[in-house]
Amino acid sequence: GCSSWRCTHGCKSQTRTTGCQIHKAPRGRRDWRLREPPRAMGLTCTKADVKAQAPLEETEDAQDRSDELLERWRSGELAHLQRCYRRHARPPQNLDRDGLIEALELEDHAHTDTLYELFGNGSCRDFCRTLAWWCRGDASERRSFLFCWFAISSTADKDSLVAGDPSSTELPKNMLGALCALLETPPPYHLCAKNTISWRKFDGWAKSLSDEQVWSCLPLAIVSQPDTERALVLEAWTKGTPGDVYHVLPRRWWDAWCAYVGWANLAPPPPGALLAVKPAGASSGGRPRDVDASGLEGGRDGSLKAKIDVACVPEAVWRLFETWYGGGPLFPRRLQEDGALDLYPVSVFIDECDENGRPRNAFTARRADRKETVQTFAKRLSGSTSRLYAPSPTGWRRLTPSSRCEEVLEAGSTYLLETKIDGAWPRASSRYVVGDRVSARDHTERWRSGKVIAVSESRGVKVRFDEYSSKWDEWLANDRLKREDVDVDDVSLSEDEEERPSLLKGAVSSLRRVLGSNDEEEEEVRKLPATGLANLGNTCFLNAAVQCLSHAPILRAYCLSDMYAHDINRTSRLGSQGRVVEAFSDLLRQLHASSVCVRPEAFKKVLGKCKPQFSGSEQQDSQEFLNELLDVLHEDVNLIQEKPYVPEPEDADEARDGLVVAARDALRRSRLRDKSLISDLFQGQLVAKKTCKVCARSSVKFEPFTSLSLPVPAPASRSFVVAILRLAKHANGHPSLTVRVEAPRIGDVRDLKSAVGAEVNLTPDSLTLCDVARHRIYRVLDEDALPLGALGDFPQVTDASKRLLIAYERPQLELAKTPSIDFPASFEELAVGQRLDALDHKRQWYVGTVVEDEAPCRDKNHGKPGYIRIRFDRFSAKWDECFCRDDWPAKLQPPYSKSKGNRLAAFEICVVHRTPKKGLFGTPYVARVASDRSCRALKRAVLRQASLYNYEGSVSVISRDSLSDADIDLDSSDSCRCLSDRFFISLNWDSSSTYREPLSLQKLPPVPTSPRHYDLASCLQSFSREETLSKTDSWRCPRCKKSVDATSSIGLWSTPDVLVVHLKRFLCTARWREKLRTDISFPRRGLDLSKFLPADAYAVYDLFGVINHLGSLSGGHYTSHVKVSPCSSDGVEEASIAFEEGERWLHIDDDLVEPAKPEDVVTDGAYVLFYRRRRLSGRLVVGHTAVAPVV
């Protein structure tokens, strides 16, 4: 060692330190490397007060080698190694020499010190990496391990040996002799030159050693080997008895394992039989991967497909496989009396009673053997005397104990399990709670239905009757009450049960009480493994995203265990200098430790300062928020303190560079600027490919992604049922026709009118399309450019009592651009309804009408004496303007004399039918005249079309809202414009008996449904589909040196451990924005993306979270579904364990947390999906998670 060290943190001079060793770098390197003794934790500069960590960071090649070694471990083995490490590590989580010897169960000898050096700095990563080098490598790697083990004590370049590179190191002669002593073989001293032997010579000699000799140097029991796995499986495989549990595995995996352990071509024995094996041979295959049984799963959780090739192993053997390999899903099956397995039991959901006989609403998936009785199944579920209840229209009915499960249980249904507590049945208790439905005998001695709203030990039970208000509530004793939730006639008693059937309420959710909650309910809420987030005002988007991230593996351990604190980047200007990640971690701690609703005020405030768009209370998109949050979190823990400039390279040539090389180079350049846990966990790679159609050159470019946005397929057209009503003069005995037409989904009203007109040989301009319901016209669709998405949903049946579309044939009008001949000569003669041209405040001439309206408008002179109000044809009422005598005639002129581009408009008004007793009835229609015509002309047009209904009577004007008569004379010469949109014209019938319905509503055939099934795979195929670039998007070919026709495609190259899938349900075009409600199915388990990735890529994913969007584009609400997985409040989790026998899901709606069935997770409201790789990256698991040690 030496007595000084050059500080690199600002002192730039040699300063005194303690406990260090400095060795000169080998082979002429000019830098000096700090070397720390095995037990030292670092060194501190006395001037800069900065702690220097040792050893230095791994080089890129060494890190890639380390990552490759960690990936060799299977999920079960990795969890086992983590537990072992935590059991023997010393605070703060560092494995010293003694701990290593205890963990590996070695005998202490002269070479354990050098072995400890080979394990690096004692971290969990180095522990797992070095073991993988020795235990999961090939024979060549084991030889290099032995060489590095005995050479590390005599070389200064320990980094190379720890990284597994012995090429530049030589083994001393004395250490060669010590190694050969362990091998019990004569040392090859004749190969030594200058008392050392090179790696090349050593490897050539060591190839003559047997594999048993090499293993004998370091026999380890901490991980399994083929011989130990054979022995343990033979020991655990016992003869089965009825009731024993066997697990179903894929036959191909069983065959691969047998080949690995030397039992090639060993067929699995039948269930219940012993395993008969021959003497083991040599291993004829590689170590198999995790037990992937996804291909066996049927349509429902835990169900098996038909006609599958499987192997059945006892429960004890499966536990060994789970420890060594991990995987799933699990398919436990019970051995029957006849010696066969019931491979297809009845899968149901079980809900247990609490001490009051109420359901706990904690659904658990269970499987009942088809031939076992209900009583046996219930006892097996609870372990004691129990009984089952099935749902009924009024509550729960007890199942007959002697019935067979296949006869009374229905797959996928929920059943209530009641277990005796202190010798009594909970549902037989007479205790009432708030929310119970009861029949109560009131003070008049009559039985009435009601609900319990309060319970008191002194006063009894307070009941609110269904037919009366709260002032008639009564306090009643228990003997005056009966519960209404059991079908008494459907109850069956077992032979040893004589008590009356239970009548307690069984279907009231403990989370959704109508009138408050009691102590029992609050206790149930605390038992749920999640906490809700309060809505601070349109923050449902934030709550849903945070809840899903709080269940993301590795990320939650990283935040809850304060690992992030060592990675905070305090200098990055792109992040928040660590404030957001600290606030996010605090919020996660509250969610995992609190039993009450959490208010995310502090987190929202901190995030709002960094991202101002989220500081207010406006509605936001949850997916956009998620991307922004992950970006800030990444910058806050980015290990790159100062981002270097990395020039953007040209697109790679596929033929010259190759995809693998180009992808690796793109990833290397990305890591020069971005290196954090967030990027490692959430970031994958996309490959964009462009191919020239002229020279066939293909250029590729790799881009990182955090959220995979997939297009949601939607039909190109939309179906409408439209009733067509002809003019009376064109009826000819067939006044109406009902048709179903197809219009473009993103089309407009004119497209729909064109489709309707084609059915009856009419032009779009000769039709008036109306939205009709309840015998009146609610909306005239007179704007041809109105998108069809704005119309909403119409029923696909023609029912006059429901909403429907009616297309009315228009009369042909002469709309000439000629001024009126009776224009007033003075301002005082201007009357309501007068048509004229007016000069607005922007000095533009527009045609309009004099109106009388009390509603406010933008003109400040409205309501003043001497002013008239003019409504322009082109604008709504709020843009009305007021004029006075001073504006005459400079700003007021005859119609169409000053305004340009205007034609005489048509005037349309709704005509309805009514009787004094019945009110409105029948089918309304539209009367249409030129806007310069009088009320008398309008009346004549109304009566001409009324002949279609066989009407001969009076006509009046009524209010649109109140349907009361208006004081407007239709026989006057006033302009028809005086009838604004606030009026209808009414045909006053004395009796509806003479009414003739012209609208014939034919029964149309049902709408043909699309046979295509949309799933996540179809979305990915659409995402990766090759497209031809348009002329506006032409591409310049590097070989042709000009813009050419080309094809373009984008696809997946690599996927992250946590895959965020965004379904693009919000479609935005230049004309319209809409939400696509296409139902897309997505798997909860076993999403295999390998066919979308390069060969040999492992990409099997399982769902753990969903963000749902409810409602429309203009207004909606976000909720979330999350899968329950174990994690303590300090971040202890088993990230490598992915499967349990029964999945637990929660539905979280802001502060409300409730259990959910797994089947309820897949809905058409799914917006963002969160998937985790079934086998997480070993480098992330060992570096950022920890499992609880086994005591």
Tab-separated table of C-alpha atoms in Angstrom, residues 623-968:
chain	number	residue	atom	x	y	z
A	623	GLN	CA	-51.398	7.603	-20.528
A	624	GLU	CA	-49.816	10.994	-21.187
A	625	PHE	CA	-49.439	11.496	-17.446
A	626	LEU	CA	-47.794	8.086	-17.127
A	627	ASN	CA	-45.247	8.892	-19.847
A	628	GLU	CA	-44.408	12.247	-18.280
A	629	LEU	CA	-44.063	10.709	-14.808
A	630	LEU	CA	-41.752	7.932	-15.981
A	631	ASP	CA	-39.664	10.502	-17.861
A	632	VAL	CA	-39.225	12.635	-14.735
A	633	LEU	CA	-38.463	9.607	-12.572
A	634	HIS	CA	-35.871	8.489	-15.104
A	635	GLU	CA	-34.114	11.866	-15.121
A	636	ASP	CA	-34.184	12.020	-11.316
A	637	VAL	CA	-32.249	8.748	-10.989
A	638	ASN	CA	-30.230	8.973	-14.202
A	639	LEU	CA	-26.705	7.789	-13.472
A	640	ILE	CA	-25.356	9.997	-16.288
A	641	GLN	CA	-24.678	13.236	-14.465
A	642	GLU	CA	-23.727	15.231	-17.554
A	643	LYS	CA	-25.133	13.962	-20.830
A	644	PRO	CA	-22.549	13.950	-23.609
A	645	TYR	CA	-23.350	14.964	-27.139
A	646	VAL	CA	-24.046	11.844	-29.162
A	647	PRO	CA	-24.378	12.567	-32.910
A	648	GLU	CA	-27.299	10.944	-34.655
A	649	PRO	CA	-25.902	8.324	-37.041
A	650	GLU	CA	-27.204	7.574	-40.469
A	651	ASP	CA	-29.665	4.748	-40.878
A	652	ALA	CA	-27.895	1.400	-40.829
A	653	ASP	CA	-27.654	-0.691	-43.985
A	654	GLU	CA	-29.287	-4.035	-43.186
A	655	ALA	CA	-27.214	-5.981	-45.693
A	656	ARG	CA	-23.915	-4.397	-44.631
A	657	ASP	CA	-24.250	-3.957	-40.867
A	658	GLY	CA	-26.779	-6.585	-39.838
A	659	LEU	CA	-29.663	-6.001	-37.457
A	660	VAL	CA	-27.929	-7.378	-34.364
A	661	VAL	CA	-24.909	-5.090	-34.711
A	662	ALA	CA	-27.055	-2.056	-35.463
A	663	ALA	CA	-29.325	-2.744	-32.494
A	664	ARG	CA	-26.390	-3.139	-30.128
A	665	ASP	CA	-24.837	0.089	-31.387
A	666	ALA	CA	-28.131	1.973	-30.936
A	667	LEU	CA	-28.463	0.649	-27.386
A	668	ARG	CA	-24.879	1.630	-26.589
A	669	ARG	CA	-25.443	5.166	-27.841
A	670	SER	CA	-28.661	5.403	-25.836
A	671	ARG	CA	-26.897	4.348	-22.641
A	672	LEU	CA	-24.332	7.094	-23.089
A	673	ARG	CA	-27.075	9.566	-22.157
A	674	ASP	CA	-29.737	7.541	-20.360
A	675	LYS	CA	-28.918	4.943	-17.727
A	676	SER	CA	-31.303	4.363	-14.863
A	677	LEU	CA	-33.506	1.710	-13.359
A	678	ILE	CA	-36.508	3.264	-15.125
A	679	SER	CA	-34.898	2.878	-18.554
A	680	ASP	CA	-33.674	-0.637	-17.722
A	681	LEU	CA	-37.102	-1.722	-16.470
A	682	PHE	CA	-39.528	0.018	-18.845
A	683	GLN	CA	-37.574	0.649	-22.040
A	684	GLY	CA	-37.542	-1.589	-25.113
A	685	GLN	CA	-36.433	-1.145	-28.719
A	686	LEU	CA	-38.380	-0.631	-31.919
A	687	VAL	CA	-36.894	-1.182	-35.350
A	688	ALA	CA	-38.046	0.994	-38.246
A	689	LYS	CA	-37.270	-0.374	-41.690
A	690	LYS	CA	-37.481	1.370	-45.052
A	691	THR	CA	-36.912	-0.463	-48.336
A	692	CYS	CA	-36.322	1.199	-51.679
A	693	LYS	CA	-38.519	-0.196	-54.453
A	694	VAL	CA	-35.892	0.718	-57.056
A	695	CYS	CA	-32.667	-0.788	-55.704
A	696	ALA	CA	-34.107	-2.903	-52.823
A	697	ARG	CA	-31.777	-1.279	-50.285
A	698	SER	CA	-33.080	-1.617	-46.740
A	699	SER	CA	-32.225	0.924	-44.063
A	700	VAL	CA	-33.023	0.316	-40.423
A	701	LYS	CA	-33.176	2.579	-37.428
A	702	PHE	CA	-33.624	1.577	-33.801
A	703	GLU	CA	-35.552	3.733	-31.373
A	704	PRO	CA	-36.270	3.217	-27.657
A	705	PHE	CA	-39.838	3.130	-26.362
A	706	THR	CA	-41.363	3.231	-22.895
A	707	SER	CA	-45.007	2.793	-23.837
A	708	LEU	CA	-46.073	0.635	-26.780
A	709	SER	CA	-48.990	2.437	-28.447
A	710	LEU	CA	-51.087	0.045	-30.500
A	711	PRO	CA	-53.843	1.048	-32.932
A	712	VAL	CA	-57.337	-0.062	-32.011
A	713	PRO	CA	-59.149	-1.592	-34.999
A	714	ALA	CA	-62.490	-0.084	-35.829
A	715	PRO	CA	-65.033	-0.784	-38.571
A	716	ALA	CA	-64.748	1.409	-41.658
A	717	SER	CA	-68.511	1.965	-41.850
A	718	ARG	CA	-71.413	2.462	-39.517
A	719	SER	CA	-74.932	1.108	-39.860
A	720	PHE	CA	-78.013	3.341	-39.571
A	721	VAL	CA	-81.713	2.500	-39.719
A	722	VAL	CA	-83.548	5.400	-41.379
A	723	ALA	CA	-87.251	5.872	-42.072
A	724	ILE	CA	-87.944	7.867	-45.257
A	725	LEU	CA	-91.152	9.953	-45.442
A	726	ARG	CA	-92.143	11.204	-48.902
A	727	LEU	CA	-94.084	14.350	-49.798
A	728	ALA	CA	-97.847	13.936	-50.024
A	729	LYS	CA	-97.858	14.666	-53.714
A	730	HIS	CA	-95.243	11.954	-54.329
A	731	ALA	CA	-96.654	9.295	-51.990
A	732	ASN	CA	-98.684	7.329	-54.548
A	733	GLY	CA	-99.942	4.960	-51.874
A	734	HIS	CA	-96.425	4.320	-50.473
A	735	PRO	CA	-95.619	7.346	-48.318
A	736	SER	CA	-92.724	5.781	-46.389
A	737	LEU	CA	-89.888	3.281	-46.533
A	738	THR	CA	-87.538	1.941	-43.871
A	739	VAL	CA	-83.959	1.165	-44.923
A	740	ARG	CA	-80.671	0.195	-43.328
A	741	VAL	CA	-77.735	2.012	-44.869
A	742	GLU	CA	-73.981	2.005	-44.358
A	743	ALA	CA	-72.116	5.296	-44.033
A	744	PRO	CA	-68.397	5.956	-43.424
A	745	ARG	CA	-67.636	5.827	-39.710
A	746	ILE	CA	-65.716	9.097	-39.887
A	747	GLY	CA	-68.059	10.577	-42.495
A	748	ASP	CA	-70.532	13.418	-42.115
A	749	VAL	CA	-74.274	13.989	-42.396
A	750	ARG	CA	-74.069	14.518	-46.142
A	751	ASP	CA	-72.531	11.052	-46.557
A	752	LEU	CA	-75.479	9.586	-44.657
A	753	LYS	CA	-77.991	11.560	-46.711
A	754	SER	CA	-76.310	10.381	-49.913
A	755	ALA	CA	-76.627	6.763	-48.790
A	756	VAL	CA	-80.309	7.262	-47.906
A	757	GLY	CA	-81.055	9.112	-51.125
A	758	ALA	CA	-79.550	6.303	-53.176
A	759	GLU	CA	-82.204	3.934	-51.801
A	760	VAL	CA	-85.109	6.054	-53.164
A	761	ASN	CA	-83.417	7.824	-56.066
A	762	LEU	CA	-83.244	11.212	-54.346
A	763	THR	CA	-80.365	13.680	-54.110
A	764	PRO	CA	-78.909	14.630	-50.710
A	765	ASP	CA	-80.192	18.205	-51.144
A	766	SER	CA	-83.784	16.966	-51.386
A	767	LEU	CA	-83.740	15.356	-47.907
A	768	THR	CA	-84.037	16.801	-44.414
A	769	LEU	CA	-82.582	14.433	-41.806
A	770	CYS	CA	-84.073	14.680	-38.310
A	771	ASP	CA	-83.478	13.107	-34.900
A	772	VAL	CA	-87.001	12.129	-33.735
A	773	ALA	CA	-88.133	10.809	-30.357
A	774	ARG	CA	-91.321	10.927	-28.269
A	775	HIS	CA	-93.428	12.304	-31.130
A	776	ARG	CA	-91.331	15.417	-31.658
A	777	ILE	CA	-88.263	16.468	-33.583
A	778	TYR	CA	-85.408	17.079	-31.213
A	779	ARG	CA	-82.834	18.092	-33.770
A	780	VAL	CA	-82.775	18.958	-37.465
A	781	LEU	CA	-79.469	17.778	-38.926
A	782	ASP	CA	-79.185	20.669	-41.339
A	783	GLU	CA	-75.397	20.973	-41.168
A	784	ASP	CA	-74.000	18.678	-43.854
A	785	ALA	CA	-70.454	18.856	-42.462
A	786	LEU	CA	-71.511	17.575	-39.032
A	787	PRO	CA	-69.491	14.380	-38.308
A	788	LEU	CA	-71.529	11.243	-37.803
A	789	GLY	CA	-69.715	10.625	-34.536
A	790	ALA	CA	-71.561	13.613	-33.083
A	791	LEU	CA	-74.945	11.951	-33.612
A	792	GLY	CA	-74.472	9.388	-30.857
A	793	ASP	CA	-75.950	5.900	-30.923
A	794	PHE	CA	-79.275	5.093	-32.527
A	795	PRO	CA	-81.173	1.823	-31.998
A	796	GLN	CA	-80.974	-0.661	-34.842
A	797	VAL	CA	-84.759	-1.178	-34.772
A	798	THR	CA	-87.568	1.004	-36.037
A	799	ASP	CA	-89.826	1.694	-33.103
A	800	ALA	CA	-91.949	4.879	-33.029
A	801	SER	CA	-91.787	5.007	-29.237
A	802	LYS	CA	-87.967	5.126	-29.312
A	803	ARG	CA	-85.384	7.356	-30.865
A	804	LEU	CA	-85.041	7.051	-34.634
A	805	LEU	CA	-83.794	8.858	-37.696
A	806	ILE	CA	-86.318	10.111	-40.243
A	807	ALA	CA	-85.402	11.530	-43.636
A	808	TYR	CA	-88.138	13.887	-44.916
A	809	GLU	CA	-88.399	14.651	-48.590
A	810	ARG	CA	-88.073	18.392	-49.173
A	811	PRO	CA	-90.302	20.430	-51.491
A	812	GLN	CA	-88.431	22.270	-54.223
A	813	LEU	CA	-88.178	26.009	-53.448
A	814	GLU	CA	-87.160	28.976	-55.570
A	815	LEU	CA	-84.437	30.603	-53.479
A	816	ALA	CA	-83.535	33.475	-55.827
A	817	LYS	CA	-81.084	36.147	-54.795
A	818	THR	CA	-83.493	39.091	-55.229
A	819	PRO	CA	-84.318	41.838	-52.765
A	820	SER	CA	-87.765	42.149	-51.289
A	821	ILE	CA	-90.045	44.717	-53.040
A	822	ASP	CA	-91.763	45.849	-49.799
A	823	PHE	CA	-88.704	47.044	-47.881
A	824	PRO	CA	-89.629	49.822	-45.334
A	825	ALA	CA	-88.893	53.439	-46.153
A	826	SER	CA	-87.864	54.455	-42.615
A	827	PHE	CA	-86.289	53.013	-39.474
A	828	GLU	CA	-89.573	53.260	-37.549
A	829	GLU	CA	-91.265	50.872	-40.014
A	830	LEU	CA	-88.857	48.014	-39.289
A	831	ALA	CA	-90.885	45.252	-37.613
A	832	VAL	CA	-90.051	41.867	-36.100
A	833	GLY	CA	-89.386	39.378	-38.874
A	834	GLN	CA	-88.155	41.973	-41.365
A	835	ARG	CA	-85.343	40.701	-43.586
A	836	LEU	CA	-82.433	43.062	-44.275
A	837	ASP	CA	-78.697	43.455	-44.745
A	838	ALA	CA	-76.763	44.838	-41.755
A	839	LEU	CA	-73.195	46.053	-41.311
A	840	ASP	CA	-71.682	44.338	-38.252
A	841	HIS	CA	-68.996	45.614	-35.888
A	842	LYS	CA	-66.277	44.193	-38.170
A	843	ARG	CA	-67.564	46.260	-41.105
A	844	GLN	CA	-68.906	43.178	-42.932
A	845	TRP	CA	-72.375	42.985	-44.554
A	846	TYR	CA	-74.536	39.988	-43.592
A	847	VAL	CA	-78.176	39.159	-44.214
A	848	GLY	CA	-80.337	38.890	-41.105
A	849	THR	CA	-83.737	39.265	-39.495
A	850	VAL	CA	-85.204	41.670	-36.957
A	851	VAL	CA	-86.013	39.611	-33.847
A	852	GLU	CA	-87.444	40.182	-30.403
A	853	ASP	CA	-85.504	38.174	-27.835
A	854	GLU	CA	-84.907	38.810	-24.153
A	855	ALA	CA	-81.916	36.488	-24.016
A	856	PRO	CA	-78.591	38.327	-23.567
A	857	CYS	CA	-76.190	38.887	-26.454
A	858	ARG	CA	-72.763	40.401	-26.892
A	859	ASP	CA	-74.064	43.891	-27.807
A	860	LYS	CA	-74.053	46.214	-24.807
A	861	ASN	CA	-76.985	48.224	-26.274
A	862	HIS	CA	-79.366	45.284	-25.968
A	863	GLY	CA	-82.545	46.263	-24.117
A	864	LYS	CA	-82.074	50.024	-24.459
A	865	PRO	CA	-84.992	52.115	-25.810
A	866	GLY	CA	-84.808	52.968	-29.527
A	867	TYR	CA	-82.714	49.910	-30.479
A	868	ILE	CA	-83.730	46.924	-32.585
A	869	ARG	CA	-82.033	43.489	-32.436
A	870	ILE	CA	-80.885	41.753	-35.615
A	871	ARG	CA	-79.984	38.067	-35.868
A	872	PHE	CA	-77.635	37.123	-38.705
A	873	ASP	CA	-78.318	34.004	-40.743
A	874	ARG	CA	-74.750	32.819	-40.467
A	875	PHE	CA	-74.367	33.147	-36.697
A	876	SER	CA	-76.098	32.065	-33.521
A	877	ALA	CA	-78.160	34.269	-31.204
A	878	LYS	CA	-75.241	35.254	-28.974
A	879	TRP	CA	-73.758	37.203	-31.912
A	880	ASP	CA	-76.862	39.348	-32.405
A	881	GLU	CA	-76.256	43.100	-32.741
A	882	CYS	CA	-78.399	46.119	-31.938
A	883	PHE	CA	-78.981	49.157	-34.185
A	884	CYS	CA	-80.671	52.559	-33.682
A	885	ARG	CA	-82.089	55.351	-35.869
A	886	ASP	CA	-78.582	56.794	-36.391
A	887	ASP	CA	-77.619	53.599	-38.245
A	888	TRP	CA	-80.315	54.127	-40.889
A	889	PRO	CA	-79.651	53.742	-43.795
A	890	ALA	CA	-75.823	53.572	-43.580
A	891	LYS	CA	-75.804	50.197	-41.813
A	892	LEU	CA	-79.258	48.880	-42.751
A	893	GLN	CA	-80.122	48.068	-46.350
A	894	PRO	CA	-82.629	45.880	-48.285
A	895	PRO	CA	-81.777	42.156	-48.134
A	896	TYR	CA	-79.153	40.831	-50.564
A	897	SER	CA	-78.293	44.306	-51.782
A	898	LYS	CA	-75.064	44.568	-49.804
A	899	SER	CA	-74.287	41.076	-48.519
A	900	LYS	CA	-72.245	38.951	-50.884
A	901	GLY	CA	-72.452	35.227	-51.497
A	902	ASN	CA	-75.791	34.807	-49.731
A	903	ARG	CA	-78.887	33.227	-51.152
A	904	LEU	CA	-82.387	33.422	-49.881
A	905	ALA	CA	-82.499	30.822	-47.085
A	906	ALA	CA	-85.149	28.155	-46.529
A	907	PHE	CA	-87.237	28.194	-43.376
A	908	GLU	CA	-88.048	24.861	-41.694
A	909	ILE	CA	-90.243	24.197	-38.658
A	910	CYS	CA	-91.421	21.069	-36.844
A	911	VAL	CA	-95.094	20.093	-37.103
A	912	VAL	CA	-96.536	17.869	-34.348
A	913	HIS	CA	-99.866	16.171	-33.633
A	914	ARG	CA	-101.796	16.596	-30.399
A	915	THR	CA	-105.180	15.922	-28.814
A	916	PRO	CA	-106.688	17.575	-25.716
A	917	LYS	CA	-106.480	14.343	-23.694
A	918	LYS	CA	-103.568	12.417	-25.154
A	919	GLY	CA	-101.160	15.261	-25.793
A	920	LEU	CA	-98.512	14.682	-28.437
A	921	PHE	CA	-98.791	11.532	-30.528
A	922	GLY	CA	-97.973	10.240	-33.987
A	923	THR	CA	-95.061	10.997	-36.286
A	924	PRO	CA	-94.032	14.657	-36.637
A	925	TYR	CA	-92.868	16.144	-39.896
A	926	VAL	CA	-91.078	19.223	-41.241
A	927	ALA	CA	-92.712	22.116	-43.118
A	928	ARG	CA	-90.406	24.055	-45.439
A	929	VAL	CA	-90.826	27.363	-47.241
A	930	ALA	CA	-88.605	30.208	-48.400
A	931	SER	CA	-87.579	32.463	-45.525
A	932	ASP	CA	-89.148	35.557	-47.131
A	933	ARG	CA	-92.608	33.997	-47.238
A	934	SER	CA	-95.443	34.960	-44.890
A	935	CYS	CA	-97.061	32.943	-42.092
A	936	ARG	CA	-100.059	32.402	-44.391
A	937	ALA	CA	-97.843	30.709	-46.996
A	938	LEU	CA	-96.284	28.577	-44.263
A	939	LYS	CA	-99.728	27.417	-43.122
A	940	ARG	CA	-100.620	26.344	-46.651
A	941	ALA	CA	-97.401	24.260	-46.812
A	942	VAL	CA	-98.283	22.630	-43.462
A	943	LEU	CA	-101.757	21.638	-44.615
A	944	ARG	CA	-100.494	20.250	-47.923
A	945	GLN	CA	-98.350	17.693	-46.106
A	946	ALA	CA	-101.057	17.122	-43.434
A	947	SER	CA	-103.202	15.416	-46.025
A	948	LEU	CA	-100.812	12.507	-45.721
A	949	TYR	CA	-102.178	11.960	-42.190
A	950	ASN	CA	-105.853	12.361	-43.225
A	951	TYR	CA	-106.055	15.648	-41.320
A	952	GLU	CA	-108.629	18.386	-41.775
A	953	GLY	CA	-108.690	20.769	-38.845
A	954	SER	CA	-107.180	23.827	-37.204
A	955	VAL	CA	-103.507	24.737	-37.024
A	956	SER	CA	-101.863	26.683	-34.215
A	957	VAL	CA	-98.460	27.662	-32.894
A	958	ILE	CA	-97.308	26.164	-29.563
A	959	SER	CA	-94.275	26.626	-27.358
A	960	ARG	CA	-91.504	24.082	-27.898
A	961	ASP	CA	-90.874	23.658	-24.152
A	962	SER	CA	-94.278	23.949	-22.461
A	963	LEU	CA	-96.435	22.904	-25.466
A	964	SER	CA	-98.809	25.770	-24.593
A	965	ASP	CA	-100.467	27.905	-27.276
A	966	ALA	CA	-98.584	30.967	-28.518
A	967	ASP	CA	-100.177	34.228	-29.539
A	968	ILE	CA	-99.109	34.064	-33.205
